Amino acid sequence: MFRTTLAGLLAHRLRLVLTSLAITLGVGFIAGTFILTDTIQAGFSQMFTADAGKIDVIVLPKDDELSAQTLTAVRGLPGVRDVQGLVAGDAALVGADGKVVGDVPTAGVYIPAGRLHLVSGRAPGADGEAVLDRTTAQAQHFTVGGTITVLDHGDARHEFRLVGLFDVGVDRDLAYRGAVGFTSATAQRMTGEQGYREIDVLSAGPTPEQLSATVAGAVGAGGKVRTGQQRAEDLAHNAGADLRFLTLGLLMFGVIALLVATLVIYNTFNILVAQRTREMALLRCIGATRRQVFGSIVLESAVVGLISSVLGLAVGLGLAGAAVLIMRRTGADLPTGTVSLSASTIALGLGTGVLVTVGAALLPARSATRVAPIAALRTQVEEQTYRAGVVRIVVACLIGLIGAALTAAALLMGPGQNGLLAAMAGGVLVFLAVLVLGPVIVRPLSGLAGWLPRRLFGVPGRLAVDNSRRNPRRAATTTIALTVGVTLMTFMSVLTATVRATVSDELDRQYPADYLIHTQSGTVPRAVADALRARPQLTSITEFRGKDGTINGTDHSIGTLTQSSLGTAIKPEAVAGTMSDLNDTTVALEQSLAKDLGVGVGDTVTVGGAKSGGKLRVIALTDGQSSLLPRITVAEPTFRRYFGDVDDSMILADRAPGVPAATARALVDDATKAYPSVKVGSTTEVRTQLDDSLSTMLMVVTGLLGLAILISLLGIANTLSLSVHERTRESALLRALGLTRPQLRGMLSIEALVLGLVGALVGVALGVAYGYVAGQTLRDPVSFRLPVGQILLFIAASGLAGVLAAVLPARRAARASIVGSLASS
């Protein structure tokens, strides 16, 4: 039986290739994920090891920073060769547009030369020199040898000669903010920081362990002392924790691909067993036992799984290598080592591929043992008639009802993590019910999807639709693979469109103005609002101000806004009370703060400021999630009496009717030109950024799910190829009765079209339903959107892909000899 199985595999090499392709891609994606993360982890480890070799002992602060006294104390210890303190604070970089870079100030740092990862140029050696992180330099088009402008902690401008570019490495704070590097004295002067974020110690002879004990005694409870190697291990561990999220995210798509591949493999072995009924019956006639027949099918699946897994490892190695190459070409801030296969990845890939393939073949192998020896004497294998069992329907309905109940519970829970988890669980159960009921629902769905082709394409169309319905179990297993991918793609499209619409509506509520003027830190000078009001092309100038004060004895930020804007430019909706009565004796509170204070509308609170204070009556409670108002809002005269004249924290401005957007923006930019730290934003720009980020996310997810779609299309092609072989006599008989070659090819293409549309229809229905449910768990209110164009595109693409998958099987069927096919059968 062993020799017979291997001979059968070698005799049907094309069948072997088609069967193994699906599992190869699934294993390749999973193996590629582990190879990629192992490669990035190796890059991190190399970087940390290199740093550990440069420093013997590192002192880290337990709270905010290490003092200069600590640095002096460590420098005076015996066995210390050199001590350097790492300085870090705010030093805003002025970009090419004359405004500060980013939404938060750029970091001003001093990194010891031995720790500075220079990519070009050199470290700063004088007060007028600086280095810049590579990513910020590329974004702002700064080059070594040029001049950069940086604001100090008092917003004064300073110019520096750019002498080098450096890599921030694994420092996430610097990677997010960007960083300008100076000499130690310059960094302290620019940032106003007198302490150190880290102290690096080099040994004059003692081992790092011995020196760390000495340093720990001098530092005391004010810092944590680690050897360079220990610090490297800590950073590597943290980086590994971050990489686990990347690995899990990618593995999710790998598991989806493997699930689809399992369905394809299961369907393939089902068809193979059905086609080889006579072969297995003959084996039984000449003495093979049921156990031997079962073992031959399992052995065949194990061989296919092993070959597929080996190929999958090679594919995964190629995918990981391509990903690393792309990251290096795009300048991604992820260190990468040499791409290689680890023993654990090899074991995982081989084990997963073999187990999945063998598992998918177990049920078909069990069916093979039921073939009676007498079946070998039949001239033609009878096609099995499918009948839905009562148990299948009852179990599927119970699973579906539980899933529907969890989905309804998710909607009742409202926004939050619990609702999202309930929706996910409900979606999985409903999908499982659809999977179990697949053979039952595929008949009516095939009729629906084939209604138009049956009428448009005459006899070939009617034959194709009937063929798609004749074996419901096979059709269901073929289409469910495509359903998985279409469901997830539709789900992501609906959720993305809903999030985009919800955020856009929220922007309309929270930012009822064309322009938002703000700063990275600090305040906006009052002269900016005066300059804006002097431009008749601009209107509805609203100033927001805030200061730290007290309410009922507790510290809180107290704010105000231009009184004339209330009810006109700013129309806050009060949860209780009304804002129309805001005056010198009243105050409005955010509802959660009012709850914490135990007060409501009509109660009196004591508000205190830097200059004076007093008792105010609460006249309104506001919703903090959908209102621009401060948590404690007082009238303008009250705010001035309590705090005096202070600068604005934010300004809103609209363009007057009929004024072009470009003209208004130029006027706003001109009014803020003299203040580099004052930035101008607009809701249009925010929406553009949101659309770009959501579109990018959708594109990435669609690309990753494309693997599952590709595997499912291979399944359709594989099913049709085997089905064509199974129906050789039938096709020849149709040709003999007058069906032309083009009509036969058309019949098989239409059959594939119907199968593709069935999978797409089920996937779209599930994707839309759970896209809506997931949207309801995000926030309240939510603006649901149905991307009809994208959904229609998914349906059309699924049908077209099915037709393309049928090209080769249909060509093979049309080229077969009529006489030869009838004779061989």
Short mmCIF file of N, CA and C in Angstrom, two decimals, residues 203-290:
data_model
loop_
_atom_site.label_atom_id
_atom_site.label_comp_id
_atom_site.label_asym_id
_atom_site.label_seq_id
_atom_site.Cartn_x
_atom_site.Cartn_y
_atom_site.Cartn_z
N SER A 203 34.45 52.25 33.15
CA SER A 203 35.32 51.74 34.21
C SER A 203 36.79 51.99 33.89
N ALA A 204 37.57 52.22 34.96
CA ALA A 204 39.03 52.37 34.83
C ALA A 204 39.74 51.07 35.19
N GLY A 205 39.00 49.99 35.37
CA GLY A 205 39.62 48.73 35.74
C GLY A 205 38.67 47.73 36.34
N PRO A 206 37.84 48.11 37.31
CA PRO A 206 36.92 47.14 37.91
C PRO A 206 35.94 46.58 36.89
N THR A 207 35.43 45.38 37.17
CA THR A 207 34.42 44.79 36.30
C THR A 207 33.12 45.58 36.43
N PRO A 208 32.24 45.50 35.41
CA PRO A 208 30.96 46.22 35.52
C PRO A 208 30.19 45.86 36.78
N GLU A 209 30.23 44.59 37.19
CA GLU A 209 29.50 44.19 38.39
C GLU A 209 30.08 44.86 39.63
N GLN A 210 31.42 44.88 39.71
CA GLN A 210 32.06 45.52 40.87
C GLN A 210 31.79 47.02 40.89
N LEU A 211 31.89 47.64 39.71
CA LEU A 211 31.69 49.08 39.64
C LEU A 211 30.24 49.46 39.93
N SER A 212 29.29 48.61 39.48
CA SER A 212 27.88 48.93 39.72
C SER A 212 27.57 48.94 41.21
N ALA A 213 28.23 48.05 42.00
CA ALA A 213 28.01 48.05 43.44
C ALA A 213 28.53 49.34 44.06
N THR A 214 29.68 49.81 43.59
CA THR A 214 30.25 51.06 44.09
C THR A 214 29.36 52.25 43.76
N VAL A 215 28.90 52.28 42.50
CA VAL A 215 28.04 53.38 42.05
C VAL A 215 26.72 53.37 42.80
N ALA A 216 26.16 52.19 43.05
CA ALA A 216 24.88 52.09 43.77
C ALA A 216 25.00 52.67 45.17
N GLY A 217 26.16 52.48 45.79
CA GLY A 217 26.35 53.04 47.13
C GLY A 217 26.37 54.55 47.12
N ALA A 218 26.93 55.14 46.05
CA ALA A 218 26.99 56.60 45.96
C ALA A 218 25.66 57.21 45.55
N VAL A 219 24.92 56.52 44.71
CA VAL A 219 23.65 57.05 44.21
C VAL A 219 22.56 56.96 45.27
N GLY A 220 22.55 55.87 46.00
CA GLY A 220 21.54 55.69 47.03
C GLY A 220 20.16 55.41 46.45
N ALA A 221 19.14 55.92 47.11
CA ALA A 221 17.76 55.64 46.70
C ALA A 221 17.29 56.52 45.54
N GLY A 222 18.14 57.44 45.09
CA GLY A 222 17.70 58.36 44.04
C GLY A 222 17.78 57.82 42.64
N GLY A 223 18.40 56.63 42.46
CA GLY A 223 18.52 56.10 41.11
C GLY A 223 18.61 54.59 41.09
N LYS A 224 18.47 54.02 39.89
CA LYS A 224 18.60 52.58 39.68
C LYS A 224 19.88 52.34 38.90
N VAL A 225 20.69 51.43 39.38
CA VAL A 225 21.99 51.17 38.76
C VAL A 225 21.93 49.82 38.04
N ARG A 226 22.33 49.82 36.76
CA ARG A 226 22.36 48.60 35.95
C ARG A 226 23.69 48.54 35.22
N THR A 227 24.18 47.32 35.00
CA THR A 227 25.34 47.19 34.12
C THR A 227 24.88 47.40 32.68
N GLY A 228 25.85 47.66 31.80
CA GLY A 228 25.49 47.87 30.41
C GLY A 228 24.78 46.65 29.82
N GLN A 229 25.25 45.44 30.19
CA GLN A 229 24.64 44.22 29.69
C GLN A 229 23.22 44.05 30.20
N GLN A 230 23.00 44.37 31.49
CA GLN A 230 21.65 44.27 32.05
C GLN A 230 20.69 45.25 31.38
N ARG A 231 21.18 46.46 31.11
CA ARG A 231 20.35 47.45 30.43
C ARG A 231 19.99 46.99 29.03
N ALA A 232 20.97 46.38 28.34
CA ALA A 232 20.71 45.86 26.99
C ALA A 232 19.64 44.78 27.03
N GLU A 233 19.70 43.91 28.04
CA GLU A 233 18.71 42.85 28.16
C GLU A 233 17.32 43.43 28.46
N ASP A 234 17.26 44.46 29.30
CA ASP A 234 15.98 45.11 29.60
C ASP A 234 15.35 45.70 28.34
N LEU A 235 16.18 46.42 27.57
CA LEU A 235 15.67 47.05 26.34
C LEU A 235 15.24 46.00 25.33
N ALA A 236 16.04 44.91 25.23
CA ALA A 236 15.69 43.84 24.29
C ALA A 236 14.37 43.19 24.68
N HIS A 237 14.16 43.03 26.00
CA HIS A 237 12.90 42.44 26.48
C HIS A 237 11.72 43.34 26.14
N ASN A 238 11.88 44.66 26.35
CA ASN A 238 10.80 45.60 26.03
C ASN A 238 10.52 45.61 24.54
N ALA A 239 11.59 45.57 23.72
CA ALA A 239 11.40 45.55 22.27
C ALA A 239 10.70 44.27 21.86
N GLY A 240 11.05 43.16 22.53
CA GLY A 240 10.38 41.90 22.21
C GLY A 240 8.90 41.95 22.54
N ALA A 241 8.56 42.65 23.64
CA ALA A 241 7.14 42.80 23.98
C ALA A 241 6.41 43.59 22.91
N ASP A 242 7.06 44.63 22.38
CA ASP A 242 6.44 45.40 21.30
C ASP A 242 6.28 44.55 20.05
N LEU A 243 7.32 43.73 19.77
CA LEU A 243 7.27 42.90 18.57
C LEU A 243 6.18 41.84 18.66
N ARG A 244 5.81 41.44 19.87
CA ARG A 244 4.77 40.42 20.01
C ARG A 244 3.45 40.91 19.43
N PHE A 245 3.17 42.21 19.58
CA PHE A 245 1.94 42.74 18.99
C PHE A 245 2.00 42.66 17.46
N LEU A 246 3.16 43.00 16.89
CA LEU A 246 3.33 42.89 15.44
C LEU A 246 3.16 41.44 15.00
N THR A 247 3.78 40.52 15.75
CA THR A 247 3.69 39.11 15.40
C THR A 247 2.25 38.61 15.46
N LEU A 248 1.54 38.95 16.54
CA LEU A 248 0.16 38.50 16.70
C LEU A 248 -0.72 39.06 15.59
N GLY A 249 -0.50 40.34 15.25
CA GLY A 249 -1.30 40.96 14.19
C GLY A 249 -1.12 40.27 12.85
N LEU A 250 0.14 39.99 12.49
CA LEU A 250 0.41 39.30 11.24
C LEU A 250 -0.07 37.86 11.27
N LEU A 251 0.10 37.20 12.44
CA LEU A 251 -0.32 35.81 12.54
C LEU A 251 -1.83 35.66 12.37
N MET A 252 -2.60 36.68 12.75
CA MET A 252 -4.03 36.62 12.58
C MET A 252 -4.38 36.40 11.11
N PHE A 253 -3.68 37.14 10.23
CA PHE A 253 -3.94 36.97 8.80
C PHE A 253 -3.40 35.62 8.31
N GLY A 254 -2.30 35.15 8.91
CA GLY A 254 -1.77 33.84 8.56
C GLY A 254 -2.74 32.73 8.92
N VAL A 255 -3.36 32.84 10.09
CA VAL A 255 -4.34 31.84 10.52
C VAL A 255 -5.55 31.84 9.60
N ILE A 256 -5.98 33.05 9.19
CA ILE A 256 -7.10 33.14 8.24
C ILE A 256 -6.74 32.42 6.94
N ALA A 257 -5.52 32.69 6.44
CA ALA A 257 -5.07 32.04 5.21
C ALA A 257 -5.02 30.53 5.39
N LEU A 258 -4.56 30.08 6.56
CA LEU A 258 -4.46 28.64 6.80
C LEU A 258 -5.84 28.00 6.93
N LEU A 259 -6.79 28.74 7.51
CA LEU A 259 -8.16 28.24 7.60
C LEU A 259 -8.74 28.03 6.20
N VAL A 260 -8.55 29.02 5.34
CA VAL A 260 -9.04 28.91 3.97
C VAL A 260 -8.35 27.73 3.26
N ALA A 261 -7.03 27.59 3.48
CA ALA A 261 -6.29 26.49 2.87
C ALA A 261 -6.83 25.14 3.36
N THR A 262 -7.20 25.07 4.63
CA THR A 262 -7.76 23.82 5.18
C THR A 262 -9.05 23.44 4.47
N LEU A 263 -9.91 24.43 4.25
CA LEU A 263 -11.17 24.17 3.54
C LEU A 263 -10.89 23.69 2.12
N VAL A 264 -9.90 24.30 1.46
CA VAL A 264 -9.55 23.89 0.09
C VAL A 264 -9.01 22.47 0.09
N ILE A 265 -8.14 22.14 1.02
CA ILE A 265 -7.57 20.79 1.09
C ILE A 265 -8.67 19.76 1.37
N TYR A 266 -9.55 20.10 2.31
CA TYR A 266 -10.66 19.18 2.62
C TYR A 266 -11.51 18.92 1.38
N ASN A 267 -11.84 19.97 0.66
CA ASN A 267 -12.66 19.81 -0.55
C ASN A 267 -11.93 18.98 -1.59
N THR A 268 -10.63 19.24 -1.73
CA THR A 268 -9.84 18.53 -2.73
C THR A 268 -9.82 17.03 -2.44
N PHE A 269 -9.57 16.65 -1.21
CA PHE A 269 -9.52 15.22 -0.87
C PHE A 269 -10.90 14.58 -0.97
N ASN A 270 -11.95 15.35 -0.69
CA ASN A 270 -13.30 14.81 -0.87
C ASN A 270 -13.52 14.40 -2.33
N ILE A 271 -13.13 15.30 -3.25
CA ILE A 271 -13.32 15.02 -4.67
C ILE A 271 -12.43 13.86 -5.10
N LEU A 272 -11.18 13.85 -4.62
CA LEU A 272 -10.26 12.78 -5.00
C LEU A 272 -10.78 11.41 -4.56
N VAL A 273 -11.31 11.36 -3.35
CA VAL A 273 -11.86 10.09 -2.86
C VAL A 273 -13.04 9.66 -3.71
N ALA A 274 -13.90 10.63 -4.07
CA ALA A 274 -15.06 10.29 -4.91
C ALA A 274 -14.63 9.79 -6.28
N GLN A 275 -13.57 10.38 -6.84
CA GLN A 275 -13.12 9.99 -8.17
C GLN A 275 -12.43 8.63 -8.17
N ARG A 276 -11.87 8.25 -7.02
CA ARG A 276 -11.08 7.02 -6.97
C ARG A 276 -11.84 5.87 -6.31
N THR A 277 -13.18 5.95 -6.43
CA THR A 277 -14.00 4.91 -5.83
C THR A 277 -13.65 3.53 -6.40
N ARG A 278 -13.56 3.46 -7.74
CA ARG A 278 -13.26 2.16 -8.37
C ARG A 278 -11.86 1.69 -7.99
N GLU A 279 -10.93 2.63 -7.95
CA GLU A 279 -9.55 2.27 -7.60
C GLU A 279 -9.48 1.67 -6.21
N MET A 280 -10.14 2.31 -5.24
CA MET A 280 -10.10 1.80 -3.87
C MET A 280 -10.90 0.51 -3.74
N ALA A 281 -11.99 0.41 -4.50
CA ALA A 281 -12.77 -0.83 -4.47
C ALA A 281 -11.95 -2.00 -5.02
N LEU A 282 -11.19 -1.76 -6.10
CA LEU A 282 -10.32 -2.80 -6.65
C LEU A 282 -9.26 -3.22 -5.63
N LEU A 283 -8.71 -2.24 -4.89
CA LEU A 283 -7.74 -2.58 -3.86
C LEU A 283 -8.38 -3.47 -2.79
N ARG A 284 -9.63 -3.15 -2.47
CA ARG A 284 -10.34 -4.00 -1.49
C ARG A 284 -10.57 -5.40 -2.05
N CYS A 285 -10.85 -5.47 -3.36
CA CYS A 285 -11.09 -6.77 -3.98
C CYS A 285 -9.85 -7.68 -3.94
N ILE A 286 -8.66 -7.07 -4.07
CA ILE A 286 -7.44 -7.88 -4.11
C ILE A 286 -6.80 -8.03 -2.73
N GLY A 287 -7.54 -7.62 -1.68
CA GLY A 287 -7.07 -7.95 -0.35
C GLY A 287 -6.77 -6.79 0.58
N ALA A 288 -6.83 -5.57 0.13
CA ALA A 288 -6.54 -4.44 1.02
C ALA A 288 -7.65 -4.30 2.06
N THR A 289 -7.25 -4.05 3.28
CA THR A 289 -8.23 -3.88 4.35
C THR A 289 -8.68 -2.42 4.41
N ARG A 290 -9.73 -2.20 5.19
CA ARG A 290 -10.19 -0.81 5.37
C ARG A 290 -9.11 0.05 6.02
#
